[in-house]
Every structure is written in C-alpha cells, then in structure tokens.
GROMACS .gro file of C-alpha atoms in nm:
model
  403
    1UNK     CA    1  10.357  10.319  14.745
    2UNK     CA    2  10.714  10.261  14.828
    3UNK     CA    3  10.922  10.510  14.657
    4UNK     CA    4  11.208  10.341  14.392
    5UNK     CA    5  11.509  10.381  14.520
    6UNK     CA    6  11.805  10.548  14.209
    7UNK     CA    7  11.992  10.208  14.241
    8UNK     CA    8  11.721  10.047  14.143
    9UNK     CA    9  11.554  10.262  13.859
   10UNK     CA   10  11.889  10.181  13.695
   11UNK     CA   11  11.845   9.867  13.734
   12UNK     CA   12  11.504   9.832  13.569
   13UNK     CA   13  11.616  10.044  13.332
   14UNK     CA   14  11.904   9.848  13.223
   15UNK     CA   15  11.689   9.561  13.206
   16UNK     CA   16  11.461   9.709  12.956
   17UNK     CA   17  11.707   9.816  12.707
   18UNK     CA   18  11.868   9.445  12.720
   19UNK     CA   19  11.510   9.314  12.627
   20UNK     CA   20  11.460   9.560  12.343
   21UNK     CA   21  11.790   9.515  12.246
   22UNK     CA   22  11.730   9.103  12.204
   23UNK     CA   23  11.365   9.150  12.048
   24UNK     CA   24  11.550   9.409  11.782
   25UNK     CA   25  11.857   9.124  11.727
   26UNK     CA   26  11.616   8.822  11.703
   27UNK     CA   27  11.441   8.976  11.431
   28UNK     CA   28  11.741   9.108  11.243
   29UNK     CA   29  11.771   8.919  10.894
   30UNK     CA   30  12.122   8.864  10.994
   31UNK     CA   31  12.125   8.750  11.347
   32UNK     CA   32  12.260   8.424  11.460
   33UNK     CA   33  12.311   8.122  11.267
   34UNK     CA   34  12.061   8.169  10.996
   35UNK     CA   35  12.250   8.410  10.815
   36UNK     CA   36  12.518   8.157  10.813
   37UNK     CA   37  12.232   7.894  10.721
   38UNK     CA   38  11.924   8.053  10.593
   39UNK     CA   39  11.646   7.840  10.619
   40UNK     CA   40  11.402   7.750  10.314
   41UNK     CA   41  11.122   7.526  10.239
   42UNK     CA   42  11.214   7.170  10.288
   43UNK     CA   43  11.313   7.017   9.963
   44UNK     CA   44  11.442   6.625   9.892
   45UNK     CA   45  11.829   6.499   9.810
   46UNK     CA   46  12.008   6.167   9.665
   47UNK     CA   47  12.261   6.046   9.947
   48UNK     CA   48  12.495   5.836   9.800
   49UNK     CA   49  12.749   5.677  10.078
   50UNK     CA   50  12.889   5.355   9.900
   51UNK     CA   51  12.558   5.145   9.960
   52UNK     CA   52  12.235   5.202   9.697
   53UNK     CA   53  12.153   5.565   9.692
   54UNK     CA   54  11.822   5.666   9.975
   55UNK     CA   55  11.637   5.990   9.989
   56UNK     CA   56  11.702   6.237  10.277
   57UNK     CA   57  11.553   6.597  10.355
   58UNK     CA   58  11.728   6.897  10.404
   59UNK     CA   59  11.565   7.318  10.472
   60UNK     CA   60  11.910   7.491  10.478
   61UNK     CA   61  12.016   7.609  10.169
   62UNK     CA   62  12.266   7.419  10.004
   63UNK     CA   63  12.663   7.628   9.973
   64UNK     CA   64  12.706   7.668   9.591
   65UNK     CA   65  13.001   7.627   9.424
   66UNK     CA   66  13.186   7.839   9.182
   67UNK     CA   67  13.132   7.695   8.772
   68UNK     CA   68  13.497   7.716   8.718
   69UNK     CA   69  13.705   7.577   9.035
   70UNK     CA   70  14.052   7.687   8.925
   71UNK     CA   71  14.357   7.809   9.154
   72UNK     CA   72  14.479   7.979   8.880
   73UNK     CA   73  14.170   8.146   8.635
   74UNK     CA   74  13.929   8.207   8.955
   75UNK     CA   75  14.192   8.208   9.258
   76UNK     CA   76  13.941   8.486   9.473
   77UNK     CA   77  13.645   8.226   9.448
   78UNK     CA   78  13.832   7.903   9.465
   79UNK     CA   79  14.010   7.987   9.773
   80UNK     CA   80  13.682   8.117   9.917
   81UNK     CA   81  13.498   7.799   9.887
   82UNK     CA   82  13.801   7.568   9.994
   83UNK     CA   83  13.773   7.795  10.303
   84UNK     CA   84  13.413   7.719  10.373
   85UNK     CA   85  13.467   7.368  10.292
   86UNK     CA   86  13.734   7.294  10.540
   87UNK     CA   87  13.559   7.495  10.809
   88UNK     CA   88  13.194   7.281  10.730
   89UNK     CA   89  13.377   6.981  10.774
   90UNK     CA   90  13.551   7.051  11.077
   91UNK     CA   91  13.211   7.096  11.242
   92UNK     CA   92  13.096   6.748  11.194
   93UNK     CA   93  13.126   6.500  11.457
   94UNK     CA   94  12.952   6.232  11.601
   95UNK     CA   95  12.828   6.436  11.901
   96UNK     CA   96  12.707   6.698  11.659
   97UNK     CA   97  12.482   6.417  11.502
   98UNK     CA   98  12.731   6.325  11.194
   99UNK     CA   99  12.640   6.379  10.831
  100UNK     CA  100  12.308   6.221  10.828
  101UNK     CA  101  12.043   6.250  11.111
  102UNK     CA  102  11.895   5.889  11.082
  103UNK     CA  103  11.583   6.000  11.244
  104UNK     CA  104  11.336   5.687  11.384
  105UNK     CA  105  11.043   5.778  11.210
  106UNK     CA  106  11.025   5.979  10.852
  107UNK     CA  107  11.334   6.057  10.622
  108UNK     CA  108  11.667   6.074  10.725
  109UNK     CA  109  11.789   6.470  10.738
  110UNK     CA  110  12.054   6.640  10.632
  111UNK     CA  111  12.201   6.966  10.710
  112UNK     CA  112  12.385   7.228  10.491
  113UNK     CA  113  12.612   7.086  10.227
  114UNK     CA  114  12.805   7.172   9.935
  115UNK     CA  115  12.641   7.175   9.581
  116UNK     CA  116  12.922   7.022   9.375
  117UNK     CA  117  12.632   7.009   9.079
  118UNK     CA  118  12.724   7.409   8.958
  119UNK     CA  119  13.074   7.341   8.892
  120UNK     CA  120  13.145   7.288   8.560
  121UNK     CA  121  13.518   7.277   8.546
  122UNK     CA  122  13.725   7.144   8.845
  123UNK     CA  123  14.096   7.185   8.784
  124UNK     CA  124  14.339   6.918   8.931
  125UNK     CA  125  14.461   7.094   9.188
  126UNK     CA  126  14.157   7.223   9.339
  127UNK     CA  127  14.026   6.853   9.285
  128UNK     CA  128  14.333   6.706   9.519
  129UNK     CA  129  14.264   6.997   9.802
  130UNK     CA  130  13.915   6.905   9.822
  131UNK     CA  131  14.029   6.533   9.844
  132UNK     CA  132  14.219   6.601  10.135
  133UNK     CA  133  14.016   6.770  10.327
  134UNK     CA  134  13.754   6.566  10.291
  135UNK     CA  135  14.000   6.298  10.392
  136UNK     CA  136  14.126   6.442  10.733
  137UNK     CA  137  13.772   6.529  10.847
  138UNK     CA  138  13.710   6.103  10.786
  139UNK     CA  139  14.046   6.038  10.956
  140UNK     CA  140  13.922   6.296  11.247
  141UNK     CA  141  13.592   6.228  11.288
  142UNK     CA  142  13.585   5.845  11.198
  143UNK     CA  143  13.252   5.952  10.958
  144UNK     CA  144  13.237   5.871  10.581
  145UNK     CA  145  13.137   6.217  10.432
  146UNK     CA  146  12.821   6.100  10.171
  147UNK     CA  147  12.817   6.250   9.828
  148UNK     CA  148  12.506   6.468   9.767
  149UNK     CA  149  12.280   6.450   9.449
  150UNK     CA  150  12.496   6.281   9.289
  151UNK     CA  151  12.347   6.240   8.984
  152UNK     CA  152  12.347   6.589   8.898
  153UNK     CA  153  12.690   6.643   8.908
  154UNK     CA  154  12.858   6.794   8.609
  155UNK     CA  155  13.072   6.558   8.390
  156UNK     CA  156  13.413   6.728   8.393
  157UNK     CA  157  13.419   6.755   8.784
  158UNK     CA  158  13.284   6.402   8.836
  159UNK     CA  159  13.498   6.225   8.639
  160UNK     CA  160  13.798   6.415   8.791
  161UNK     CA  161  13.674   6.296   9.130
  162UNK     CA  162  13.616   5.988   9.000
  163UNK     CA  163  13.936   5.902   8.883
  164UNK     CA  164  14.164   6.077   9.146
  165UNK     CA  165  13.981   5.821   9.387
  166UNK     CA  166  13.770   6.045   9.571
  167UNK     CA  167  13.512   5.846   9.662
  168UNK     CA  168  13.739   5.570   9.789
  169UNK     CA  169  14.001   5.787   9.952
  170UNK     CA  170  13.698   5.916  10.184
  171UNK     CA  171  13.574   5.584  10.256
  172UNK     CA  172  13.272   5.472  10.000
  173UNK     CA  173  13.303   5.103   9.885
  174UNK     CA  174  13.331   5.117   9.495
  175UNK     CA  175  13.071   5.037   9.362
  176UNK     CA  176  12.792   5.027   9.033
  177UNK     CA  177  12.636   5.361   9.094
  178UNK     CA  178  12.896   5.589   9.019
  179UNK     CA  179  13.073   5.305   8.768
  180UNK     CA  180  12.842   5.307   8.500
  181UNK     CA  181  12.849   5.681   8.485
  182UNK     CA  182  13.197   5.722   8.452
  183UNK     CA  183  13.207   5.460   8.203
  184UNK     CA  184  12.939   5.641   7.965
  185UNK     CA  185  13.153   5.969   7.978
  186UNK     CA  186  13.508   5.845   7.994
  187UNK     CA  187  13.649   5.972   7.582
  188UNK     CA  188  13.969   5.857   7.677
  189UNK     CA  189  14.121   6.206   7.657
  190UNK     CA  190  14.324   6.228   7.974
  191UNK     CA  191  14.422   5.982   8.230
  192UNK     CA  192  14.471   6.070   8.638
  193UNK     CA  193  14.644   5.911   8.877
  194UNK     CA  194  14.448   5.811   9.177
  195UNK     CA  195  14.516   5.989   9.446
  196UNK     CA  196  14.826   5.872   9.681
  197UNK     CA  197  14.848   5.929  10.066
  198UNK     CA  198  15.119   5.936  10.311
  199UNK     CA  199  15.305   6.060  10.627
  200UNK     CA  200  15.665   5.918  10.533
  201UNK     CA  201  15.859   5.878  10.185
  202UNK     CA  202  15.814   5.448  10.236
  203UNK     CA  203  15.523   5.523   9.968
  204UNK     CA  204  15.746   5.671   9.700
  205UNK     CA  205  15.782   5.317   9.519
  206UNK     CA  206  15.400   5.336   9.462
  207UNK     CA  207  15.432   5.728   9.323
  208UNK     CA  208  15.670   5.607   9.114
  209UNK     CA  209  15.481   5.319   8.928
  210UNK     CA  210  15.170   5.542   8.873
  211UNK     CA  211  15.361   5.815   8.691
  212UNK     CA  212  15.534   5.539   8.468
  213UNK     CA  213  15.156   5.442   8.363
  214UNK     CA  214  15.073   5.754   8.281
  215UNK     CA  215  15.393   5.808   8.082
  216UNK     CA  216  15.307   5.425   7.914
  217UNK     CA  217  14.939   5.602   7.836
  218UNK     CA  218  15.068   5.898   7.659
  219UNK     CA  219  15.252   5.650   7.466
  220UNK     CA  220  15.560   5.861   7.425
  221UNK     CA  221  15.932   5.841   7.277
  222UNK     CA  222  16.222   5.600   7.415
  223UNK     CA  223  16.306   5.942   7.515
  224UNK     CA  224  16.056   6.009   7.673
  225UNK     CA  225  16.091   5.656   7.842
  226UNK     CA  226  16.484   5.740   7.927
  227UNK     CA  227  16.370   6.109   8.094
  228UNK     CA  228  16.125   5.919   8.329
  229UNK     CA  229  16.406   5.812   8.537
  230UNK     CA  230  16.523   6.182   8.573
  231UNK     CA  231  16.103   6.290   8.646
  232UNK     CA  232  15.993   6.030   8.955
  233UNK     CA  233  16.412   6.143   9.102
  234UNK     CA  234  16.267   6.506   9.094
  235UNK     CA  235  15.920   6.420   9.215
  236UNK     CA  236  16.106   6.224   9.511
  237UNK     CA  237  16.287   6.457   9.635
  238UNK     CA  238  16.005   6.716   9.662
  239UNK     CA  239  15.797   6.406   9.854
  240UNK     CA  240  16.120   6.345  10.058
  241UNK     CA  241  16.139   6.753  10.130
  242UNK     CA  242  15.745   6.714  10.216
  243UNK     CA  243  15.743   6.417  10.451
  244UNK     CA  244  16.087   6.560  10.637
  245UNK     CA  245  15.984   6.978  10.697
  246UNK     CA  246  15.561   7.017  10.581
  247UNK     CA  247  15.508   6.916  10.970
  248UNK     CA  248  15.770   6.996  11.190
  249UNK     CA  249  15.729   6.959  11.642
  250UNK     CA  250  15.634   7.314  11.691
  251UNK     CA  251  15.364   7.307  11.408
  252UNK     CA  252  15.052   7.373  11.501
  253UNK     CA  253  14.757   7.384  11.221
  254UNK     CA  254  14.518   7.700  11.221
  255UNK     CA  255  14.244   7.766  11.507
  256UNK     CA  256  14.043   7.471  11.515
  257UNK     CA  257  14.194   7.262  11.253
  258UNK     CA  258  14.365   6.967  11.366
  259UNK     CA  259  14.680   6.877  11.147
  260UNK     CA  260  14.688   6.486  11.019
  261UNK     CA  261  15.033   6.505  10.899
  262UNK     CA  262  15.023   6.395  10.561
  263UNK     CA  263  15.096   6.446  10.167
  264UNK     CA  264  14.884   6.420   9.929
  265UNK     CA  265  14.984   6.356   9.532
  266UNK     CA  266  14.818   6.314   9.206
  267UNK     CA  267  14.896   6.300   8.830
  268UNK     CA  268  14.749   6.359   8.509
  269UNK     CA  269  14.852   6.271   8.115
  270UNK     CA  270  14.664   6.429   7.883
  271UNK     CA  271  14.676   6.309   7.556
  272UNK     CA  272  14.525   6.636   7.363
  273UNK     CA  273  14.902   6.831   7.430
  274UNK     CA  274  15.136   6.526   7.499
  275UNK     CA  275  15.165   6.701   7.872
  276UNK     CA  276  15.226   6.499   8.192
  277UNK     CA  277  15.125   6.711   8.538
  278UNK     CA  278  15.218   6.630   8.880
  279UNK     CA  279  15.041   6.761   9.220
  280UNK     CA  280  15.149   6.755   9.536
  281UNK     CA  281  14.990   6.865   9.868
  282UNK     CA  282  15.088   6.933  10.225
  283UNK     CA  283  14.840   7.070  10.495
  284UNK     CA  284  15.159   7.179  10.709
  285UNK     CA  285  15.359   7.498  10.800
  286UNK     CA  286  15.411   7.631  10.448
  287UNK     CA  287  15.729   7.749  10.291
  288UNK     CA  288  15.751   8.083  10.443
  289UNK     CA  289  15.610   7.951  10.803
  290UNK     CA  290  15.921   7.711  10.791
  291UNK     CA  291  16.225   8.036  10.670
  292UNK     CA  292  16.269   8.124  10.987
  293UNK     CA  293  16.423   7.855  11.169
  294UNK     CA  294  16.648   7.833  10.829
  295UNK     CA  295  17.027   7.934  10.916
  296UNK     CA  296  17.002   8.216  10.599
  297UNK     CA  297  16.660   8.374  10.725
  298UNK     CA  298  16.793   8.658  10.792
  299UNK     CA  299  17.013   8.664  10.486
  300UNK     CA  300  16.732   8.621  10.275
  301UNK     CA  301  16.527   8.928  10.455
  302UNK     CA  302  16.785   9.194  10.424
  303UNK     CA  303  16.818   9.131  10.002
  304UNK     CA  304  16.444   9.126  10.023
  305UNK     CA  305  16.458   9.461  10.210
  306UNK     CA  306  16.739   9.593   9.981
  307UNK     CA  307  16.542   9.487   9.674
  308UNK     CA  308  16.187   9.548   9.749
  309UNK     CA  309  16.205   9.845   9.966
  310UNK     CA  310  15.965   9.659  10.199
  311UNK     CA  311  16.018   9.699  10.579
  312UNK     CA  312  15.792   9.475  10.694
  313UNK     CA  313  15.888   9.131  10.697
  314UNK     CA  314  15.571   8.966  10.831
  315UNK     CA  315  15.395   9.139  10.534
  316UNK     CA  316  15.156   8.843  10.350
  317UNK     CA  317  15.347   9.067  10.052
  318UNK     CA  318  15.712   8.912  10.132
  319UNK     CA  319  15.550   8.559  10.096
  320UNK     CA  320  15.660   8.524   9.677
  321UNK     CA  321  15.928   8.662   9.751
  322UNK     CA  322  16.043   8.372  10.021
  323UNK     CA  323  15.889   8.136   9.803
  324UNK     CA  324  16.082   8.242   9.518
  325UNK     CA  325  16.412   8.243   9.776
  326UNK     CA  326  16.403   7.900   9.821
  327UNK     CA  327  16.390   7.780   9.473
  328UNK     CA  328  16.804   7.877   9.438
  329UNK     CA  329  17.038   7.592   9.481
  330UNK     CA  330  17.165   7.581   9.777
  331UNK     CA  331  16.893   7.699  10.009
  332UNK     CA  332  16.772   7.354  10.097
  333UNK     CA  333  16.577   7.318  10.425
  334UNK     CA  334  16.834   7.095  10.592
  335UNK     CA  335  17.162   7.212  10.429
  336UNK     CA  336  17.249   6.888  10.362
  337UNK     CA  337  17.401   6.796  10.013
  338UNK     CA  338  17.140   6.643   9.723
  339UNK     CA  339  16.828   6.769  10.041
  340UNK     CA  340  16.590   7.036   9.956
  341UNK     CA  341  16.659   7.016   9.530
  342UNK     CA  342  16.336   6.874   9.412
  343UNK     CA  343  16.181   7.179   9.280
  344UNK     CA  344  16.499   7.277   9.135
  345UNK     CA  345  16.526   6.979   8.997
  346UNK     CA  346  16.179   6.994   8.818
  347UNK     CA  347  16.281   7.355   8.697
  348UNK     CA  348  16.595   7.260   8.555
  349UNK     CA  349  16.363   6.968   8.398
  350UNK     CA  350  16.119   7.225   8.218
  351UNK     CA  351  16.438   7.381   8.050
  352UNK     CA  352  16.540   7.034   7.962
  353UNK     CA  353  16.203   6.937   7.758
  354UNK     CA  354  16.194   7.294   7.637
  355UNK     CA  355  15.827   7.353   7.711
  356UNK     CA  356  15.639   7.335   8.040
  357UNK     CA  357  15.539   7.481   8.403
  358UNK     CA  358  15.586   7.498   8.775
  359UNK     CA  359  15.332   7.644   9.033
  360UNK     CA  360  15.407   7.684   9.405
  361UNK     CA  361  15.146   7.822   9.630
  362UNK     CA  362  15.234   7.849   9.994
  363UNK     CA  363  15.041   8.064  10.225
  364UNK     CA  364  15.006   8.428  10.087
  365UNK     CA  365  15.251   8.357   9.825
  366UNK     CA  366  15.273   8.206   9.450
  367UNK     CA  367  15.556   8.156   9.254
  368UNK     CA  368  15.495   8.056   8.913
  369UNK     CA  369  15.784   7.959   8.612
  370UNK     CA  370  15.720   7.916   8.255
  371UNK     CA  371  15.888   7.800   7.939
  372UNK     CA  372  15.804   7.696   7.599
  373UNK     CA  373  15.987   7.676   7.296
  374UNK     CA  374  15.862   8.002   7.171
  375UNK     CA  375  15.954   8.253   7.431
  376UNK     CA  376  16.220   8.291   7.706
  377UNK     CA  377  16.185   8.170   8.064
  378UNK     CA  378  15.964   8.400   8.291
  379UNK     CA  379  15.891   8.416   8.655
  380UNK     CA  380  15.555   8.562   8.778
  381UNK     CA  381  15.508   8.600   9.180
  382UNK     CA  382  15.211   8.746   9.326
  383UNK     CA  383  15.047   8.731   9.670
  384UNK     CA  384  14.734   8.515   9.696
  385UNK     CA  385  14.376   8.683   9.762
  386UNK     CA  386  14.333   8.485  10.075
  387UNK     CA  387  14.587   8.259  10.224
  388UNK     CA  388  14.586   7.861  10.148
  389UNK     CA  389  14.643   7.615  10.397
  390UNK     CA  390  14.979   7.456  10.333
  391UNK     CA  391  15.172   7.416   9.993
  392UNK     CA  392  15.072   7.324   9.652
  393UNK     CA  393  15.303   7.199   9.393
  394UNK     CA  394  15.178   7.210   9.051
  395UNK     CA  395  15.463   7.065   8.770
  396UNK     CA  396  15.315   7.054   8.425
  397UNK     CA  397  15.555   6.925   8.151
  398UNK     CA  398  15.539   6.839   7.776
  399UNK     CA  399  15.650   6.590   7.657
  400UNK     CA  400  15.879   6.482   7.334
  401UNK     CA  401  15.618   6.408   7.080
  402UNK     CA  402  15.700   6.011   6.904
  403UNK     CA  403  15.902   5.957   6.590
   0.00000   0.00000   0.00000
C-alpha cells in the first residue's frame, strides 16, 4: 500500500473536520433560516387582498406583535417590530415568488407574516409608520401586500387602519368586507384623517382641508375656527421643511432599503378631550443626519461639548440634544427668513392654547415639550432604544372648549 504522503493526511484531515463541522451546524436548533422562521405544522389563514377573502396555507410561524404598539408607553418593543416589519417587506419581490404562492394544484401558500390580531392598542403614530412602509414596499415591488386573518383583528387597531386609509393607501379596492366591520364598531369617539402622501408641498391644499374637517367634527369655538388659520400655516411649514431637506442628493437610505422620497401625514380629533393631533412622517436623512452640512454645525457641537461634557459627537447620545438645537429660532435648515419655523411655530402654538404637546423623534434622538394649564412648560430629551428610520412629528393640541 502506497504510503500517504503529510500533504495529503492534512488534507483528509481537513476534510473531515469540515464534514463534522456541517453535520454538528445542520442539526443546531439555531442554524440557518429556521431560527429566523421556525417551521410548525401547517395550519390555514383568511387572505384578504381587496377581492372576496380565499383560504391559503402557511408552516412558518406567524411574527407576533406587541398588545400595546405605542412609540411612547412601549418604545423598546415598538421599534423592534417596525424593524422586522420593514426588513420582511423589503424581501418580497416578484422573483422571490410575491406575497402569495398561487400554486397550480392545492391552496395557495403563504410564507411568514405579521400577526396584527395580538395588538390591542395601535397608537397613531405607530399606525402611520406601518402605513408607509407598507406603502414603499407596493411602490418598490409593484405587489399589493394582502391583509392576513383579517377577521381576527382587534377593534382599536383595525379601525385605526381603517380610517387612516390603510388598506387603500397599499392598494386594496374598498370594498364590503372590511366596511361592514368598521361600521358595527365605529362609536363616533374620534375621527382620523386618512392618510396623505407626497414628494412636494403641491399637496398642502389637500392637508389643509382635512384638518379643517376634523376641526368642523370637534365642533369647536369661532375661536377655535379663527386659530385654524394659524394651525394648517404651522403644519405647512413643517411639510414645506419636509419636502425641501427629509431627502437631500447625497442621501442614501440604510443597507438595503431603497428611499421613495416621500411624506407621509395624518390627523386625529378626538372628541373625549376636545384635542386635535397631527403626524407627520419622513423616511429620509433625519434631523441630526442633515446638522452637518448646516453653516452653525459646529457652533452647535462646541455648546453641546461645553454643556454636556460629551466628547464624542457621533455619540447616538448627542442626537436630543441636536434635535432639541434646531427647535431655536433661527436655526432653520436653509437660513432663509420665515424657512425652517414650523415646529417653532407649533410650540409657540401649544403656549398659545395653554394646553398641549410636541414629539420629535429623529434617529437616536427624542425631543418631547409639554404644557397644560396646570404646570409650567417642560422639555424631556432622551435617546431612543434603537434608532427609527427618519423623523416623526407628533403635535397634539387642545382645543378651546365651546361657549
């Protein structure tokens, strides 16, 4: 027998680790894709799409969804599952097969999906980010995204789809199905805004003629009626700001998510409190992504330094503080007079009315001012548990009550 030459005894021997090596991996519980996906026993689910409702089968387990979807009372989770749901979505295209295998014989399949039936409270906010990103992956991928089970969706976050325009915004023809629901639960309450859409500030006109309906809903003071002049000039300026800087040439969205270069906004008027509350969404560079090509950057970093102590000025922990920065008059984006003063401008209106709110997320950052009639003005800024794509723009205001 030939004897094995060293070069080669390393060779076999290399081989044979590798192979143990895979056999060990393949039967690790958390190799591959199924720990991303684990696989169960296949079970049934309602697909509803904008046509009558069909049955489709699915063995990956379903991505549950936190009961209280809030930015604000469950930030951690919330951001966590916006996370997953952008990345899910980016992943479907047509050559991946789309939403819904269409198979030639048997039941359509499905693959993983989102289990909107365990939420019990969606907040506004979290409502509109959704929205959008279930609108750029139907802009990207030219799909309409089907809404799963349906039927056992809770009543608080379906009827804040519902009326935001979810289901239309993502492509489903209105139509019975989800109708008759809505009109079973609908108390009258509160009143949203459906969900507006742009890449310019030509739209504004429309913006504008929602928020006077909702102001007409709350049926509210002549005051009230006078002050909603002063409320869609501060909500069009922040648009204007949005549509000019939320997307500038160098921007380029996160590792694998293509930018679609557009706003977002939505309303509510709840008649419970007398409160009106505006929403506005960009998927763009963020406030502090956009501070350093600003002509007081640099300005803004050394009283940061002086102030903070912080050396650091890529810290995720200097993001409330630049948020905070460019809420001062004066440090508009373009340095251009009456530019840039739309969330000043909705500040100043909060002191005006006496009682109300403003939330700014951006990135790592959140910047959030309060007044009410019983207590002095505060400012709370805090750095987020995980970033957020873009900028959020929560403005929640109360109203004059009526003679």
């Amino acid at each position: 027998m030939k004897k094995l030459t060293l070069r080669y005894k390393n060779i076999l021997l290399h081989r044979g680790q590798s192979a143990s090596r895979n056999r060990k991996l393949k039967h690790y519980r958390g190799w591959g894709s199924a720990a991303r996906q684990p696989k169960v026993p296949t079970f049934h689910v309602s697909i509803w799409d904008g046509g009558e409702p069909f049955t489709a089968q699915c063995n990956v387990q379903a991505h549950a969804c936190p009961s209280n979807l809030c930015l604000y009372e469950n930030a951690g989770d919330t951001l966590k599952l916006l996370h997953k749901i952008k990345s899910g979505l980016w992943r479907v295209t047509p050559q991946t097969g789309g939403w819904v295998n269409r198979k030639k014989r048997g039941l359509p399949r499905i693959k993983a999906y989102f289990d909107f039936s365990t939420i019990d409270r969606l907040s506004t906010a979290a409502a509109l980010i959704i929205t959008s990103d279930y609108d750029r992956a139907k802009r990207i991928s030219g799909i309409v995204p089907p809404a799963i089970d349906l039927e056992n969706w809770g009543d608080d976050a379906f009827k804040v789809l519902y009326e935001i325009g979810f289901f239309e915004l993502i492509g489903h023809v209105p139509g019975s199905h989800p109708a008759l629901r809505y009109h079973d639960i609908d108390d009258g309450r509160f009143r949203l805004m459906q969900i507006m859409s742009g890449k310019n500030s030509n739209e504004l006109g429309n913006v504008a003629e929602g928020i006077s309906g909702l102001i007409d809903y709350l049926g509210s003071s002549h005051a009230v009626q006078d002050l909603s002049v002063e409320i869609n000039g501060a909500v069009g300026e922040a648009m204007i700001n949005v549509a000019k800087h939320a997307y500038p040439g160098d921007f380029r969205a996160s590792r694998g998510f293509r930018a679609v270069g557009r706003w977002w906004v939505t309303a509510r008027a709840d008649r419970d409190n007398n409160t009106l509350t505006l929403v506005i969404y960009d998927q763009g560079a963020t406030i502090p992504g956009t501070l350093p090509h600003r002509v007081w950057y640099n300005d803004i970093i050394l009283e940061i330094k002086r102030t903070l102590g912080k050396s650091d000025a890529s810290s995720a922990f200097m993001d409330p503080e630049f948020i905070a920065h460019s809420m001062k008059r004066g440090k508009t984006q373009t340095l251009e007079p009456g530019r840039g003063e739309g969330l000043p401008q909705m500040q100043e209106l909060i002191d005006f009315c006496g009682t109300g709110c403003l939330r700014i997320l951006s990135r790592s950052g959140a910047y959030i001012y309060e007044r009410s009639h019983q207590r002095e003005p505060s400012v709370t800024k805090y750095k987020l548990p995980m970033p957020l794509e873009g900028t959020l723009v929560e403005w929640e205001l109360k109203l004059p009550e009526a003679a």
